[in-house]
Short mmCIF file of C-alpha atoms in Angstrom, two decimals:
data_model
loop_
_atom_site.label_atom_id
_atom_site.label_comp_id
_atom_site.label_asym_id
_atom_site.label_seq_id
_atom_site.Cartn_x
_atom_site.Cartn_y
_atom_site.Cartn_z
CA MET A 18 3.04 15.58 -51.67
CA PRO A 19 5.20 18.42 -50.36
CA ILE A 20 8.00 17.30 -48.13
CA PHE A 21 6.71 18.99 -44.98
CA GLN A 22 3.37 17.19 -45.30
CA ALA A 23 5.12 13.87 -45.52
CA TYR A 24 7.17 14.90 -42.53
CA ASN A 25 4.00 15.70 -40.55
CA LEU A 26 2.56 12.32 -41.40
CA TYR A 27 5.80 10.71 -40.36
CA LEU A 28 5.47 12.48 -37.04
CA SER A 29 2.73 10.34 -35.49
CA PRO A 30 1.48 11.46 -32.04
CA HIS A 31 3.82 8.86 -30.59
CA ARG A 32 6.82 10.32 -32.38
CA LYS A 33 5.78 13.86 -31.61
CA PHE A 34 5.65 13.04 -27.93
CA ALA A 35 9.12 11.46 -28.08
CA LYS A 36 10.41 14.49 -29.97
CA SER A 37 8.95 16.92 -27.44
CA LEU A 38 10.65 15.05 -24.63
CA LYS A 39 13.93 15.01 -26.49
CA ASN A 40 13.76 18.74 -27.16
CA MET A 41 12.90 19.51 -23.56
CA LEU A 42 15.46 17.29 -21.91
CA GLY A 43 18.11 16.38 -24.41
CA PHE A 44 17.77 12.63 -24.27
CA VAL A 45 15.89 9.99 -26.19
CA PRO A 46 13.47 8.06 -23.98
CA SER A 47 13.39 4.31 -24.50
CA ASN A 48 10.14 3.19 -22.92
CA LEU A 49 7.67 5.84 -24.04
CA ASN A 50 4.76 4.30 -22.16
CA LEU A 51 6.41 5.15 -18.87
CA TYR A 52 6.59 8.81 -19.81
CA ARG A 53 3.01 8.83 -21.07
CA MET A 54 1.96 7.47 -17.70
CA ALA A 55 4.01 10.13 -15.91
CA PHE A 56 1.97 12.86 -17.60
CA ARG A 57 -1.42 11.25 -17.03
CA HIS A 58 -3.42 12.85 -14.22
CA ARG A 59 -5.85 10.62 -12.37
CA SER A 60 -8.76 12.58 -13.86
CA VAL A 61 -8.11 10.84 -17.20
CA ALA A 62 -6.89 7.47 -15.95
CA ILE A 63 -9.12 4.58 -16.87
CA SER A 64 -9.29 1.00 -15.92
CA LEU A 65 -11.01 -1.18 -18.50
CA LYS A 66 -11.32 -4.86 -19.19
CA ASN A 67 -9.43 -4.55 -22.43
CA GLY A 68 -6.72 -2.25 -21.23
CA THR A 69 -5.85 0.16 -18.50
CA LYS A 70 -4.51 3.65 -18.51
CA SER A 71 -2.91 4.13 -15.16
CA SER A 72 -2.51 7.53 -13.59
CA ASN A 73 0.85 8.96 -12.64
CA GLU A 74 0.37 8.49 -8.89
CA ARG A 75 2.50 5.39 -8.44
CA LEU A 76 5.30 6.92 -10.51
CA GLU A 77 5.02 10.06 -8.41
CA PHE A 78 5.64 7.97 -5.28
CA LEU A 79 8.79 6.52 -6.83
CA GLY A 80 10.01 9.79 -8.35
CA ASP A 81 9.57 11.67 -5.11
CA ALA A 82 11.89 9.18 -3.39
CA ILE A 83 14.53 9.26 -6.13
CA LEU A 84 14.48 13.06 -6.28
CA GLY A 85 14.81 13.18 -2.49
CA ALA A 86 17.88 10.95 -2.59
CA VAL A 87 19.60 12.89 -5.38
CA VAL A 88 18.96 16.26 -3.74
CA ALA A 89 20.08 14.90 -0.35
CA GLU A 90 23.43 13.82 -1.80
CA MET A 91 23.89 17.10 -3.67
CA LEU A 92 23.36 19.08 -0.46
CA PHE A 93 25.47 16.72 1.63
CA LYS A 94 28.42 17.30 -0.69
CA ARG A 95 27.81 20.97 -1.41
CA TYR A 96 27.63 21.93 2.27
CA PRO A 97 30.20 19.82 4.14
CA TYR A 98 30.07 22.00 7.24
CA LYS A 99 26.34 22.45 7.62
CA ASN A 100 24.30 20.36 10.00
CA GLU A 101 21.42 18.07 9.11
CA GLY A 102 18.87 20.72 10.11
CA PHE A 103 20.18 23.03 7.42
CA LEU A 104 20.31 20.21 4.86
CA THR A 105 16.71 19.19 5.63
CA GLU A 106 15.52 22.76 5.28
CA MET A 107 17.34 23.30 1.99
CA ARG A 108 15.87 20.11 0.61
CA SER A 109 12.37 21.20 1.61
CA LYS A 110 12.89 24.42 -0.30
CA ILE A 111 14.13 22.65 -3.43
CA VAL A 112 11.44 19.98 -3.54
CA SER A 113 8.58 22.19 -2.31
CA ARG A 114 5.40 21.88 -4.36
CA VAL A 115 5.68 25.54 -5.38
CA ASN A 116 9.23 25.04 -6.63
CA LEU A 117 8.42 21.80 -8.47
CA ASN A 118 5.37 23.40 -10.10
CA GLN A 119 7.59 26.20 -11.41
CA LEU A 120 10.24 23.76 -12.52
CA ALA A 121 7.71 21.68 -14.47
CA ARG A 122 6.43 24.82 -16.15
CA LYS A 123 9.94 25.95 -17.10
CA LEU A 124 10.56 22.53 -18.65
CA GLY A 125 7.36 22.89 -20.68
CA PHE A 126 5.55 20.00 -19.02
CA ASN A 127 2.29 21.95 -19.12
CA GLU A 128 2.09 21.03 -22.81
CA LEU A 129 2.39 17.32 -22.11
CA ILE A 130 0.05 16.74 -19.20
CA GLU A 131 -3.20 14.92 -19.92
CA TYR A 132 -6.03 15.85 -17.57
CA ASP A 133 -9.75 16.39 -17.58
CA ALA A 134 -10.38 20.13 -17.32
CA LYS A 135 -13.91 19.50 -16.08
CA MET A 136 -12.56 17.73 -13.02
CA VAL A 137 -9.42 19.69 -12.31
CA ASN A 138 -9.12 23.38 -11.72
CA TYR A 139 -5.74 23.68 -13.35
CA GLY A 140 -5.55 27.44 -12.94
CA ASN A 141 -6.01 27.01 -9.20
CA LYS A 142 -2.96 28.31 -7.40
CA GLN A 143 -3.18 25.34 -5.09
CA SER A 144 -3.07 22.81 -7.89
CA SER A 145 -0.12 20.47 -7.67
CA LEU A 146 -0.77 18.97 -11.10
CA LEU A 147 2.54 20.13 -12.55
CA GLY A 148 4.72 19.32 -9.55
CA ASP A 149 3.15 15.87 -9.27
CA ALA A 150 3.85 15.23 -12.95
CA PHE A 151 7.43 16.39 -12.45
CA GLU A 152 7.97 13.80 -9.73
CA ALA A 153 6.26 11.12 -11.81
CA PHE A 154 8.53 12.04 -14.71
CA ILE A 155 11.59 11.50 -12.48
CA GLY A 156 10.16 8.09 -11.59
CA ALA A 157 9.79 7.28 -15.29
CA VAL A 158 13.34 8.34 -16.10
CA TYR A 159 14.64 6.22 -13.23
CA LEU A 160 12.84 3.09 -14.44
CA ASP A 161 13.84 3.79 -18.03
CA LYS A 162 17.48 4.76 -17.54
CA GLY A 163 18.64 3.89 -14.01
CA TYR A 164 19.93 5.84 -11.02
CA ASN A 165 23.09 7.40 -12.34
CA PHE A 166 21.45 8.71 -15.50
CA THR A 167 18.57 10.18 -13.47
CA LYS A 168 20.96 11.76 -10.99
CA ASP A 169 22.95 13.29 -13.82
CA LEU A 170 19.79 14.62 -15.46
CA ILE A 171 18.48 16.15 -12.22
CA LEU A 172 21.78 17.74 -11.26
CA ASN A 173 23.26 18.77 -14.58
CA ARG A 174 20.24 19.59 -16.69
CA ILE A 175 17.42 20.43 -14.33
CA ILE A 176 18.87 21.91 -11.13
CA GLN A 177 21.89 23.53 -12.76
CA ASP A 178 19.80 25.20 -15.46
CA HIS A 179 16.64 26.03 -13.57
CA VAL A 180 17.19 26.16 -9.80
CA ASP A 181 19.22 28.85 -8.09
CA VAL A 182 20.38 26.86 -5.07
CA HIS A 183 22.49 29.74 -3.77
CA GLN A 184 19.51 32.06 -3.96
CA LEU A 185 17.34 29.52 -2.12
CA GLU A 186 20.02 29.34 0.55
CA LEU A 187 19.91 33.10 1.05
CA THR A 188 16.14 33.24 0.94
CA GLU A 189 15.12 32.54 4.45
CA THR A 190 11.71 31.04 3.89
CA ASN A 191 9.96 32.74 6.68
CA PHE A 192 6.88 30.59 7.02
CA LYS A 193 5.76 32.51 10.05
CA SER A 194 5.50 35.81 8.19
CA LYS A 195 3.98 34.08 5.15
CA LEU A 196 1.32 32.66 7.42
CA ILE A 197 0.67 35.94 9.21
CA GLU A 198 0.37 37.84 5.93
CA TRP A 199 -2.04 35.27 4.57
CA CYS A 200 -4.19 35.45 7.73
CA GLN A 201 -4.32 39.23 7.52
CA ARG A 202 -5.31 39.08 3.85
CA GLU A 203 -7.98 36.47 4.48
CA GLY A 204 -9.20 38.08 7.70
CA LYS A 205 -8.39 35.08 9.87
CA GLU A 206 -7.20 34.83 13.46
CA PHE A 207 -3.82 33.31 14.07
CA ALA A 208 -2.09 31.89 17.16
CA PHE A 209 0.84 29.73 18.22
CA GLU A 210 0.10 27.43 21.12
CA PRO A 211 2.94 25.67 22.92
CA LEU A 212 2.43 22.15 24.21
CA VAL A 213 5.23 20.64 26.21
CA ASN A 214 5.96 16.95 26.01
CA GLU A 215 8.81 15.21 27.72
CA VAL A 216 10.08 12.73 25.22
CA GLY A 217 13.42 11.37 24.11
CA GLU A 218 16.81 11.17 25.67
CA SER A 219 16.99 13.42 28.72
CA GLU A 220 16.11 16.42 26.58
CA LYS A 221 12.94 18.47 26.53
CA LEU A 222 10.97 18.19 23.34
CA PHE A 223 8.94 21.24 22.40
CA CYS A 224 5.62 20.77 20.66
CA ILE A 225 4.00 23.85 19.19
CA GLN A 226 0.75 24.03 17.29
CA VAL A 227 -0.56 26.73 15.00
CA LEU A 228 -4.21 27.67 15.15
CA VAL A 229 -6.02 29.55 12.42
CA ASP A 230 -9.51 30.60 13.42
CA GLY A 231 -9.24 28.14 16.27
CA GLU A 232 -8.42 25.18 14.05
CA VAL A 233 -5.08 23.42 14.33
CA VAL A 234 -3.39 23.59 10.95
CA GLY A 235 0.16 22.72 11.90
CA LEU A 236 2.23 21.03 14.56
CA GLY A 237 5.99 21.28 15.07
CA ARG A 238 8.31 19.28 17.34
CA ASP A 239 11.94 19.94 18.11
CA PHE A 240 14.39 20.03 20.98
CA ASN A 241 14.83 23.68 20.11
CA LYS A 242 11.80 25.89 20.74
CA LYS A 243 12.42 28.24 17.80
CA ASN A 244 12.75 25.32 15.42
CA ALA A 245 9.52 23.78 16.69
CA GLU A 246 7.74 27.07 16.00
CA LYS A 247 9.29 27.33 12.55
CA MET A 248 8.32 23.78 11.72
CA SER A 249 4.73 24.29 12.88
CA ALA A 250 4.44 27.41 10.70
CA GLU A 251 5.87 25.48 7.73
CA LYS A 252 3.35 22.67 8.25
CA ALA A 253 0.55 25.24 8.50
CA CYS A 254 1.61 26.79 5.17
CA GLU A 255 1.55 23.30 3.67
CA THR A 256 -1.91 22.52 5.13
CA LEU A 257 -3.35 25.76 3.84
CA SER A 258 -1.43 25.53 0.54
CA ILE A 259 -0.08 29.03 1.07
CA MET B 14 55.96 -14.59 20.78
CA PRO B 15 53.10 -17.06 20.30
CA ILE B 16 51.31 -16.73 17.03
CA PHE B 17 47.97 -15.68 18.51
CA GLN B 18 49.63 -12.78 20.35
CA ALA B 19 51.16 -11.55 17.14
CA TYR B 20 47.77 -11.92 15.54
CA ASN B 21 46.17 -9.82 18.28
CA LEU B 22 48.76 -7.12 17.78
CA TYR B 23 48.14 -7.25 14.10
CA LEU B 24 44.47 -6.70 14.80
CA SER B 25 44.65 -3.04 15.73
CA PRO B 26 41.33 -1.39 16.77
CA HIS B 27 41.11 -0.14 13.19
CA ARG B 28 41.42 -3.62 11.77
CA LYS B 29 39.08 -5.07 14.35
CA PHE B 30 36.43 -2.56 13.37
CA ALA B 31 36.86 -3.42 9.70
CA LYS B 32 36.68 -7.11 10.52
CA SER B 33 33.47 -6.66 12.55
CA LEU B 34 31.86 -4.86 9.65
CA LYS B 35 32.96 -7.53 7.24
CA ASN B 36 31.57 -10.29 9.43
CA MET B 37 28.29 -8.51 9.89
CA LEU B 38 27.70 -7.52 6.31
CA GLY B 39 29.90 -9.59 4.08
CA PHE B 40 31.80 -6.81 2.39
CA VAL B 41 35.09 -5.04 2.94
CA PRO B 42 34.60 -1.32 3.56
CA SER B 43 37.04 0.97 1.78
CA ASN B 44 36.77 4.27 3.62
CA LEU B 45 36.67 3.21 7.27
CA ASN B 46 36.33 6.77 8.55
CA LEU B 47 32.89 7.02 7.01
CA TYR B 48 31.72 3.98 8.94
CA ARG B 49 33.27 5.21 12.16
CA MET B 50 31.33 8.42 11.71
CA ALA B 51 28.13 6.47 11.06
CA PHE B 52 28.39 4.85 14.47
CA ARG B 53 29.25 8.02 16.38
CA HIS B 54 26.36 9.45 18.35
CA ARG B 55 26.34 13.20 18.89
CA SER B 56 26.97 12.65 22.62
CA VAL B 57 30.59 11.76 21.78
CA ALA B 58 31.15 14.03 18.79
CA ILE B 59 33.79 16.66 19.35
CA SER B 60 34.91 19.66 17.45
CA LEU B 61 38.47 20.74 18.23
CA LYS B 62 41.05 23.00 16.68
CA ASN B 63 43.29 20.11 15.89
CA GLY B 64 40.69 17.73 14.64
CA THR B 65 37.00 17.05 14.63
CA LYS B 66 34.97 13.99 15.31
CA SER B 67 31.68 14.55 13.58
CA SER B 68 28.51 12.88 14.72
CA ASN B 69 26.46 10.63 12.49
CA GLU B 70 23.64 13.13 11.97
CA ARG B 71 24.60 14.32 8.48
CA LEU B 72 25.13 10.74 7.32
CA GLU B 73 21.75 9.87 8.81
CA PHE B 74 20.14 12.57 6.64
CA LEU B 75 21.75 11.07 3.54
CA GLY B 76 21.12 7.44 4.46
CA ASP B 77 17.48 8.08 5.23
CA ALA B 78 17.01 9.41 1.69
CA ILE B 79 18.89 6.55 0.02
CA LEU B 80 17.01 3.94 2.06
CA GLY B 81 13.73 5.65 1.16
CA ALA B 82 14.53 5.47 -2.55
CA VAL B 83 15.60 1.82 -2.47
CA VAL B 84 12.54 0.75 -0.49
CA ALA B 85 10.25 2.81 -2.75
CA GLU B 86 11.55 1.01 -5.84
CA MET B 87 11.32 -2.40 -4.19
CA LEU B 88 7.67 -1.79 -3.30
CA PHE B 89 6.85 -0.24 -6.68
CA LYS B 90 8.06 -3.39 -8.41
CA ARG B 91 6.81 -5.91 -5.87
CA TYR B 92 3.25 -4.55 -5.88
CA PRO B 93 2.43 -3.53 -9.46
CA TYR B 94 -1.31 -3.33 -8.79
CA LYS B 95 -1.30 -1.46 -5.51
CA ASN B 96 -1.90 2.26 -5.32
CA GLU B 97 0.47 4.87 -3.94
CA GLY B 98 -1.40 4.96 -0.62
CA PHE B 99 -0.56 1.32 -0.02
CA LEU B 100 3.06 1.83 -1.13
CA THR B 101 3.48 4.81 1.20
CA GLU B 102 2.05 2.86 4.13
CA MET B 103 4.26 -0.16 3.46
CA ARG B 104 7.31 2.04 3.30
CA SER B 105 6.41 3.70 6.61
CA LYS B 106 6.21 0.26 8.20
CA ILE B 107 9.59 -0.83 6.80
CA VAL B 108 11.49 2.34 7.70
CA SER B 109 9.71 2.98 10.99
CA ARG B 110 12.06 3.81 13.85
CA VAL B 111 10.92 0.68 15.70
CA ASN B 112 11.72 -1.51 12.71
CA LEU B 113 15.10 0.15 12.05
CA ASN B 114 16.05 -0.16 15.73
CA GLN B 115 15.34 -3.90 15.56
CA LEU B 116 17.18 -4.23 12.28
CA ALA B 117 20.26 -2.50 13.69
CA ARG B 118 20.19 -4.81 16.69
CA LYS B 119 19.89 -7.91 14.51
CA LEU B 120 22.89 -6.74 12.51
CA GLY B 121 24.87 -6.34 15.73
CA PHE B 122 25.27 -2.57 15.45
CA ASN B 123 24.79 -2.21 19.20
CA GLU B 124 28.40 -3.39 19.57
CA LEU B 125 29.74 -0.71 17.27
CA ILE B 126 27.93 2.44 18.39
CA GLU B 127 29.97 5.00 20.30
CA TYR B 128 27.94 7.08 22.71
CA ASP B 129 28.19 8.71 26.10
CA ALA B 130 26.09 6.67 28.51
CA LYS B 131 25.89 9.62 30.90
CA MET B 132 24.08 11.68 28.30
CA VAL B 133 21.99 9.04 26.57
CA ASN B 134 19.49 6.73 28.13
CA TYR B 135 20.20 3.88 25.77
CA GLY B 136 17.82 1.46 27.48
CA ASN B 137 15.01 3.94 26.94
CA LYS B 138 12.37 2.40 24.73
CA GLN B 139 12.06 5.70 22.95
CA SER B 140 15.73 5.88 22.06
CA SER B 141 16.35 5.99 18.36
CA LEU B 142 20.11 5.56 18.74
CA LEU B 143 20.24 2.28 16.84
CA GLY B 144 17.84 3.21 14.05
CA ASP B 145 19.66 6.51 13.52
CA ALA B 146 22.97 4.66 13.28
CA PHE B 147 21.43 2.25 10.82
CA GLU B 148 20.43 5.10 8.51
CA ALA B 149 23.84 6.74 8.92
CA PHE B 150 25.45 3.42 8.04
CA ILE B 151 23.43 3.32 4.79
CA GLY B 152 24.70 6.84 4.06
CA ALA B 153 28.28 5.66 4.64
CA VAL B 154 27.88 2.63 2.36
CA TYR B 155 26.42 4.86 -0.34
CA LEU B 156 29.34 7.29 -0.24
CA ASP B 157 31.83 4.44 -0.07
CA LYS B 158 30.38 2.11 -2.68
CA GLY B 159 27.71 3.91 -4.75
CA TYR B 160 24.00 3.45 -5.36
CA ASN B 161 23.82 0.05 -6.96
CA PHE B 162 26.01 -1.59 -4.33
CA THR B 163 23.95 -0.02 -1.54
CA LYS B 164 20.68 -1.05 -3.17
CA ASP B 165 21.95 -4.61 -3.51
CA LEU B 166 23.09 -4.67 0.13
CA ILE B 167 19.76 -3.32 1.41
CA LEU B 168 17.64 -5.65 -0.70
CA ASN B 169 19.65 -8.84 -0.79
CA ARG B 170 21.42 -8.87 2.54
CA ILE B 171 19.41 -6.73 4.90
CA ILE B 172 15.73 -6.83 3.87
CA GLN B 173 15.80 -10.37 2.49
CA ASP B 174 17.48 -11.77 5.59
CA HIS B 175 15.92 -9.68 8.32
CA VAL B 176 12.62 -8.11 7.24
CA ASP B 177 9.47 -10.11 6.62
CA VAL B 178 7.82 -7.81 4.08
CA HIS B 179 4.90 -10.20 3.58
CA GLN B 180 4.27 -10.25 7.31
CA LEU B 181 4.39 -6.45 7.45
CA GLU B 182 1.86 -6.37 4.63
CA LEU B 183 -0.53 -8.55 6.60
CA THR B 184 0.03 -6.68 9.84
CA GLU B 185 -2.37 -3.86 9.70
CA THR B 186 -0.64 -1.32 11.86
CA ASN B 187 -3.65 -0.06 13.67
CA PHE B 188 -2.39 3.19 15.07
CA LYS B 189 -5.80 4.06 16.41
CA SER B 190 -5.96 1.02 18.69
CA LYS B 191 -2.30 1.43 19.65
CA LEU B 192 -3.09 4.98 20.69
CA ILE B 193 -6.24 4.05 22.58
CA GLU B 194 -4.46 1.24 24.46
CA TRP B 195 -1.65 3.57 25.40
CA CYS B 196 -4.09 6.21 26.67
CA GLN B 197 -5.91 3.62 28.77
CA ARG B 198 -2.64 2.38 30.24
CA GLU B 199 -1.41 5.90 30.99
CA GLY B 200 -4.80 7.12 32.22
CA LYS B 201 -5.11 9.79 29.58
CA GLU B 202 -8.15 11.18 27.75
CA PHE B 203 -8.31 10.69 24.03
CA ALA B 204 -10.37 12.32 21.25
CA PHE B 205 -10.49 12.75 17.48
CA GLU B 206 -11.61 16.17 16.35
CA PRO B 207 -12.54 16.76 12.74
CA LEU B 208 -11.67 20.06 11.10
CA VAL B 209 -12.90 20.60 7.59
CA ASN B 210 -10.86 22.62 5.17
CA GLU B 211 -11.75 23.15 1.56
CA VAL B 212 -8.48 22.86 -0.27
CA GLY B 213 -7.29 21.43 -3.54
CA GLU B 214 -8.95 20.61 -6.80
CA SER B 215 -12.72 20.54 -6.40
CA GLU B 216 -12.42 17.88 -3.71
CA LYS B 217 -13.08 18.13 -0.01
CA LEU B 218 -9.98 17.72 2.10
CA PHE B 219 -10.55 16.25 5.55
CA CYS B 220 -8.41 17.46 8.42
CA ILE B 221 -8.60 15.50 11.62
CA GLN B 222 -6.68 16.15 14.80
CA VAL B 223 -6.01 13.86 17.73
CA LEU B 224 -6.15 15.26 21.23
CA VAL B 225 -4.63 13.56 24.24
CA ASP B 226 -5.57 15.23 27.49
CA GLY B 227 -6.68 18.22 25.45
CA GLU B 228 -3.35 18.62 23.65
CA VAL B 229 -3.09 18.16 19.92
CA VAL B 230 -0.58 15.40 19.26
CA GLY B 231 -1.39 14.56 15.65
CA LEU B 232 -2.99 15.95 12.53
CA GLY B 233 -4.06 14.03 9.43
CA ARG B 234 -5.21 15.30 6.03
CA ASP B 235 -6.69 13.33 3.20
CA PHE B 236 -9.48 13.44 0.64
CA ASN B 237 -10.74 10.30 2.33
CA LYS B 238 -12.01 10.74 5.87
CA LYS B 239 -10.90 7.33 7.15
CA ASN B 240 -7.40 7.90 5.80
CA ALA B 241 -7.22 11.32 7.48
CA GLU B 242 -8.14 9.70 10.78
CA LYS B 243 -5.61 6.92 10.29
CA MET B 244 -2.89 9.40 9.43
CA SER B 245 -3.64 11.56 12.46
CA ALA B 246 -3.44 8.52 14.75
CA GLU B 247 -0.13 7.53 13.14
CA LYS B 248 1.26 11.03 13.69
CA ALA B 249 0.06 10.93 17.30
CA CYS B 250 1.88 7.63 17.88
CA GLU B 251 5.01 9.23 16.43
CA THR B 252 4.66 12.35 18.59
CA LEU B 253 4.19 10.30 21.73
CA SER B 254 6.82 7.72 20.66
CA ILE B 255 4.34 4.92 21.24
#
């Protein structure tokens, strides 16, 4: 038997999966089942008497939180003179579904995800399949290797190599213009509608809602009117998956 | 000089603060300035040429993220058979502003917070002064002592001693009835209004808004109609600080 054939046999699906992960991320996973779960979309999850195949949704919940903490610390230290509004906005940009989808694709996760094509329109621009798997993967790494390892991986292998934080800082994500452009393209009516609520400590809280074709698709609240508007436009973009 | 007088002199404000923290939490803080910042409300923050006194808002951003991660992991491990919807809801209950305000009070943080009473209505039920300081404190501990120490403190000293997770699990936070009761008390009109958007992967996404006296105060989205309603009522309670 030629050597390469023996080598292929040696590479069982299990080993191939481990090898793919190692090539993509530069570390050897210990508990492979966790990573398999991270890449399993709910369309292929099963729950049987003699065994279950859980989807990645619980891991996504955990990974989302760990990623949020790591990115929060990175921004806190990188921008010592910026206020929490700036930090919150930067974090939203970094962990946005669009950004995480791209990140997952760059890492080659599209080759690892298990899903049922009949049930999921993967090509759909609005699909969050990849971004969800990315978060679930972070959850798996955390359970497998602990906080400091995960933090190091996110900062020094993923963000450093694949995310241009400085560029994101410069890119003012103008949700308002994104929304207006989308409405023009889709032939929909658009309006901001201010609602004023008096809440909080002796300060006026502005509530602003965004209506698209008369339907409320976003709501923003802030002590600053401009910020409330910005936030409502951001929420609207999220609702409409723009 | 009697011994107790010497002892009082020895206890400078700096040392007293450190001692209070130690008594409250059972550990000796290293970088006291971080903790001072955690307890400084923006009403007393100053920014001068010859020195700044930053508010706790940046630390609150960091602490919120660290707390979210620690609680997410706790729930992930404590409830291995619950789905991410349940985990998300449980986390919301634990880190709700009301719960964090109570927690901060139980820990005695009300004695440590610096704020300007002229600018802040501290007695106001809607004040989040204490809960904000609690999150900022978590941020300070994290920077001072690292992730594992902070996780241990949150789980084994704070949550174990002061939060009844099992009770929170049983307490169905019924935001809808909370909202309805509030509206009745305040003499306000209340309505749910469904908006249907087709978004996502071949599934129908339900959008439901809550109107109070004709103003939208909450918006919920979910593939499940009941969940969308629940979420919109929760958002409304948040908006109205109920």
